[in-house]
Coordinates of C-alpha atoms in Angstrom, one line a residue:
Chain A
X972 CA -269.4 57.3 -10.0
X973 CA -267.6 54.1 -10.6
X974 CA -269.9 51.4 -10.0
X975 CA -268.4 47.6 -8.4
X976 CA -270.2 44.3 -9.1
X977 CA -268.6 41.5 -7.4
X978 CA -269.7 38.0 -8.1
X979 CA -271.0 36.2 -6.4
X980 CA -272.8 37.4 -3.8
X981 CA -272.6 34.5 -1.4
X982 CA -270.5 31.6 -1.8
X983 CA -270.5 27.9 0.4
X984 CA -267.0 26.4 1.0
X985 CA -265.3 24.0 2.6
X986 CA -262.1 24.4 5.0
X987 CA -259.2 23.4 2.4
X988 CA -260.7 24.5 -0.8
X989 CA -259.5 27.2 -3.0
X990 CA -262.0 30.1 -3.6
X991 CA -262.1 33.0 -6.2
X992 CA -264.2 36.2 -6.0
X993 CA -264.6 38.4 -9.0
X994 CA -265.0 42.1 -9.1
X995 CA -265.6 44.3 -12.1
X996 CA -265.8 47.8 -12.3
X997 CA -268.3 49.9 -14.5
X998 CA -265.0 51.3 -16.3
X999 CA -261.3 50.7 -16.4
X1000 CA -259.2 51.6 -13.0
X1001 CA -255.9 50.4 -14.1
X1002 CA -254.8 48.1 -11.0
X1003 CA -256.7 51.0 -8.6
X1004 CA -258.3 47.9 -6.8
X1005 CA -258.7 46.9 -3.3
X1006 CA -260.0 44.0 -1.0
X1007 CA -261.1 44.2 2.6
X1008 CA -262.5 40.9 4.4
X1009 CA -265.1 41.8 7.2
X1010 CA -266.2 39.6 10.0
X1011 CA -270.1 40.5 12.0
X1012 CA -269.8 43.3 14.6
X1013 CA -266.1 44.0 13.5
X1014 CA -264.3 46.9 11.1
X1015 CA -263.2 46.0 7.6
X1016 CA -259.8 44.4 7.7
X1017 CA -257.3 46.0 5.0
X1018 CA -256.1 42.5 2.9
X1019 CA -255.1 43.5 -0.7
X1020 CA -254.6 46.9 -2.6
X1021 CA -253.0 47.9 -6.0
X1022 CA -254.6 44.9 -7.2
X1023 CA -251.6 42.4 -5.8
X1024 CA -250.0 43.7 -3.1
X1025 CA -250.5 42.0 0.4
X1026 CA -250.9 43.7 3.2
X1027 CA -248.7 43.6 5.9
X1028 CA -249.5 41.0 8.3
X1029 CA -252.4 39.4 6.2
X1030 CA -251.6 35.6 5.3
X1031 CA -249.7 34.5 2.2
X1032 CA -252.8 32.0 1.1
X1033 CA -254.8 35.6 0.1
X1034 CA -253.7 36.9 -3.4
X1035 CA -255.5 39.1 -5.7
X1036 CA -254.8 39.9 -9.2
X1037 CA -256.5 41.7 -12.8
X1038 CA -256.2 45.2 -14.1
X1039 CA -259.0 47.7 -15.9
X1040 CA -261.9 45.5 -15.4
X1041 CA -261.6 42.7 -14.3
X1042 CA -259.7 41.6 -11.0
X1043 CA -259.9 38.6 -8.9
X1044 CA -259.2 38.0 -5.0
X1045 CA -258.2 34.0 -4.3
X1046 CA -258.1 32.0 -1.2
X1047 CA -255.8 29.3 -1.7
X1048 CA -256.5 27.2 0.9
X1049 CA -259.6 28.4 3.3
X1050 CA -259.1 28.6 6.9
X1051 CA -261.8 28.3 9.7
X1052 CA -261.5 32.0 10.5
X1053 CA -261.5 33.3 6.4
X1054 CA -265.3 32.6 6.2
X1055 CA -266.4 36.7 6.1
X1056 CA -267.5 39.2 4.0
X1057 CA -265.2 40.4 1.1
X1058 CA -265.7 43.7 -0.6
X1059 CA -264.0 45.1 -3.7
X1060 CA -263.0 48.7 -3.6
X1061 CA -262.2 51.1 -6.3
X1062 CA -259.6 54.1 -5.5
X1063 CA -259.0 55.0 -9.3
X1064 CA -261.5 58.0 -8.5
X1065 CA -263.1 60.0 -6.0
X1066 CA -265.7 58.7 -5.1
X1067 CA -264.1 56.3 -4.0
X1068 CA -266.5 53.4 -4.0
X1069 CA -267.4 49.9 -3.2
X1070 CA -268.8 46.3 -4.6
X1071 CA -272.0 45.1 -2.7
X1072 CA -269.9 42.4 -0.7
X1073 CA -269.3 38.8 -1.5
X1074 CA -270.5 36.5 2.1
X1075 CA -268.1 33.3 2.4
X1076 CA -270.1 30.5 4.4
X1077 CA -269.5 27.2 5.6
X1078 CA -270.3 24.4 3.5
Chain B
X866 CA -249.8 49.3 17.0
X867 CA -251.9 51.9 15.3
X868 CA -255.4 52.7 17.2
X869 CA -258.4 55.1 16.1
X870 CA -261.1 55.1 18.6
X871 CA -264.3 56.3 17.5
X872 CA -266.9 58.5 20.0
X873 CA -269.9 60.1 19.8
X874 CA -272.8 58.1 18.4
X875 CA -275.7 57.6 19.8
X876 CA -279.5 58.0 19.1
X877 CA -280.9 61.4 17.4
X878 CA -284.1 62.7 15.7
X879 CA -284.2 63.6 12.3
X880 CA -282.9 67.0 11.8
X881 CA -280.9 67.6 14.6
X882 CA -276.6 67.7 15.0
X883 CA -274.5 65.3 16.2
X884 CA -270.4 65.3 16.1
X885 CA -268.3 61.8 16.0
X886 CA -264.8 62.2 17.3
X887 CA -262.0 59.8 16.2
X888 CA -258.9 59.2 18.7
X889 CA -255.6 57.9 17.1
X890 CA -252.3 56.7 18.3
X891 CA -249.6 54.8 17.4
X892 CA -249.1 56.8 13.9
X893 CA -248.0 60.0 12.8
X894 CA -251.4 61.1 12.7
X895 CA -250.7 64.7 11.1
X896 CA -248.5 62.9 8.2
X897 CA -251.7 61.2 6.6
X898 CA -254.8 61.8 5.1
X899 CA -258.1 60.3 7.1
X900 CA -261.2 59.2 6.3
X901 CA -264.7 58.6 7.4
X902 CA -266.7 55.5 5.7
X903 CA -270.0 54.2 7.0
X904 CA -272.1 51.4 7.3
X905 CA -276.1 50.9 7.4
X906 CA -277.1 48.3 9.4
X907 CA -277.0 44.9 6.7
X908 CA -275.7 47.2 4.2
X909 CA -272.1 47.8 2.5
X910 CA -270.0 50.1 2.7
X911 CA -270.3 53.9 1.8
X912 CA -267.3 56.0 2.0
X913 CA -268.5 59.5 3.2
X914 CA -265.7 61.8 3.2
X915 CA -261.8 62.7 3.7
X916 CA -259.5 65.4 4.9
X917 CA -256.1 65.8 3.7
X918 CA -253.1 65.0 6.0
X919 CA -252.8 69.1 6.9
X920 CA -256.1 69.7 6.8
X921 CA -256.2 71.7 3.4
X922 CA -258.4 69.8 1.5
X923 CA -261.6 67.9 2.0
X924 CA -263.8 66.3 -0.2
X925 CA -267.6 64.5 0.7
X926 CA -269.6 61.8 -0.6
X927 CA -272.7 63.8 -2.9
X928 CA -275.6 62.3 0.0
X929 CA -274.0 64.2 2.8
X930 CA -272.2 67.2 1.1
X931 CA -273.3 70.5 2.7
X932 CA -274.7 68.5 5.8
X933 CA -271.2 67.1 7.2
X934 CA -268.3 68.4 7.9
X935 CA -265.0 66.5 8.0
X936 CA -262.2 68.3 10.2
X937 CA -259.0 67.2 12.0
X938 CA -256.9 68.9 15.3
X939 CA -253.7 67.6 14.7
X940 CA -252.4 68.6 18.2
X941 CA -254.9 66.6 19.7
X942 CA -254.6 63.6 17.1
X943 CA -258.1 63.7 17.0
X944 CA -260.7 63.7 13.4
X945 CA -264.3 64.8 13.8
X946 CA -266.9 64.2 11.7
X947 CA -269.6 67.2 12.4
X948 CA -273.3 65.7 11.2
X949 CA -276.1 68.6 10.8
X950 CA -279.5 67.8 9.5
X951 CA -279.4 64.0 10.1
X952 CA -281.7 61.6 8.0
X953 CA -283.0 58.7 8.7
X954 CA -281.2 57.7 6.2
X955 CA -277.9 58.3 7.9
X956 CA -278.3 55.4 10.2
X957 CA -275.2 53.4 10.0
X958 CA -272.2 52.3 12.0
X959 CA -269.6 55.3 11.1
X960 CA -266.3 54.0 11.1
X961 CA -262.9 56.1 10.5
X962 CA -259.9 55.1 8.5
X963 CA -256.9 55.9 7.8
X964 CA -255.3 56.9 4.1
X965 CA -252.8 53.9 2.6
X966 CA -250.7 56.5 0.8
X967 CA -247.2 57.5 2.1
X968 CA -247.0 59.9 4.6
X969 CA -247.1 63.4 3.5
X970 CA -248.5 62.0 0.1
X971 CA -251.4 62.9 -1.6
X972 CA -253.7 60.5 -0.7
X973 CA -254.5 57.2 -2.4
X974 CA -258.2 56.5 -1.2
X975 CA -258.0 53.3 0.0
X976 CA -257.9 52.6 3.7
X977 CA -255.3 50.7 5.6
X978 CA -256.6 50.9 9.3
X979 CA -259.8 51.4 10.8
X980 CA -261.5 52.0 14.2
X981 CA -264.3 49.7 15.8
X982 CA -266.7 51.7 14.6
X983 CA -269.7 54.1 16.4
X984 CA -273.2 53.9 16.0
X985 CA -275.4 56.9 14.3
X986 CA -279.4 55.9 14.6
X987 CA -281.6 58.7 13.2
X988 CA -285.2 57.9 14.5
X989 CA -288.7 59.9 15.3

């Protein structure tokens, strides 16, 4: 199985600033990459797949980008309602599997 | 707007069966490929198994294979999840999903739309 280490684990911001999550894979997946943001008590939310491509419906200040092993989601500007869980997720091969979550606090 | 409504948690002792149903609307449901992905309480996630959008193939995650069984009734627009032999280790918020591929395409294994979520607790 692929294995997905994001970095970092937990990360303090402030509204306004720009934030950047990492996530690399155990091998190369090409742009197979994925992000969901997750609120408590809620489903994952669908934001980014094929590395880049937006979502329908998700806001323009969430972009992700890399390829093989190395990707990056970014939050241009952070909202009040961005501060969540992000997870990276692999679909380059079955299993399909995930990164261990990056939690986005308040500063 | 697409909808999956998940059913059929609740709290079971170790060994014994449950079956988690899966509502959807507002899709094509027989066009796409569905999956099942869970959650342990404070945990990430796990994705635990799939089932083509016709039902021909299915594939499972290696800690539940020959315990699970992923199945769909496309009439009723409805995807089951059948659980035999439940583990404590199966506690978790089981949540189903949705395939991001095309409709009719193989699937892509990533996961566009997803239901609230139902809770499986496996106690003694």
């Amino acid at each position: 199985d692929i294995q997905m280490t994001q970095s970092p684990s937990s990360l303090s911001a402030s509204v306004g600033d720009r934030v950047t999550i990492t996530c690399r894979p155990s091998q190369t997946i090409s742009t197979y990459l994925n992000w969901y943001q997750q609120k408590p008590g809620k489903a994952p939310n669908l934001l980014i797949y094929g590395a880049s491509s937006l979502q329908s419906g998700v806001p323009s200040r969430f972009s992700g980008s890399g390829s093989g092993t190395d990707f990056t989601l970014t939050i241009s500007s952070l909202q009040p309602e961005d501060f969540a869980t992000y997870y990276c997720q692999q679909s380059y091969s079955s299993p399909p599997t995930f990164g261990q979550g990056t939690k986005l606090e308040i500063k | 707007q697409v909808q999956l409504v998940e059913s059929g948690g609740g709290v079971v002792q170790p060994g014994t069966s449950l079956r988690l149903s899966c509502a959807a609307s507002g899709f094509t449901f027989n066009s796409y490929g569905m999956h099942w992905v869970r959650q342990a309480p404070g945990k990430g996630l796990e994705w635990v198994a799939m089932i083509w959008f016709d039902g021909r193939n299915k594939y499972y995650s290696d800690s539940v294979k020959g315990r699970f069984t992923i199945s769909r009734d496309n009439s009723k627009n409805t995807l089951y999840l059948q659980m035999n032999g439940l583990r404590a280790q199966d506690t978790a918020v089981y949540y189903c999903a949705s395939d991001g591929s095309g409709s009719f395409d193989d699937p892509a294994y990533y996961f566009d739309f997803w239901g609230q979520g139902t809770l499986v607790a496996v106690s003694s």
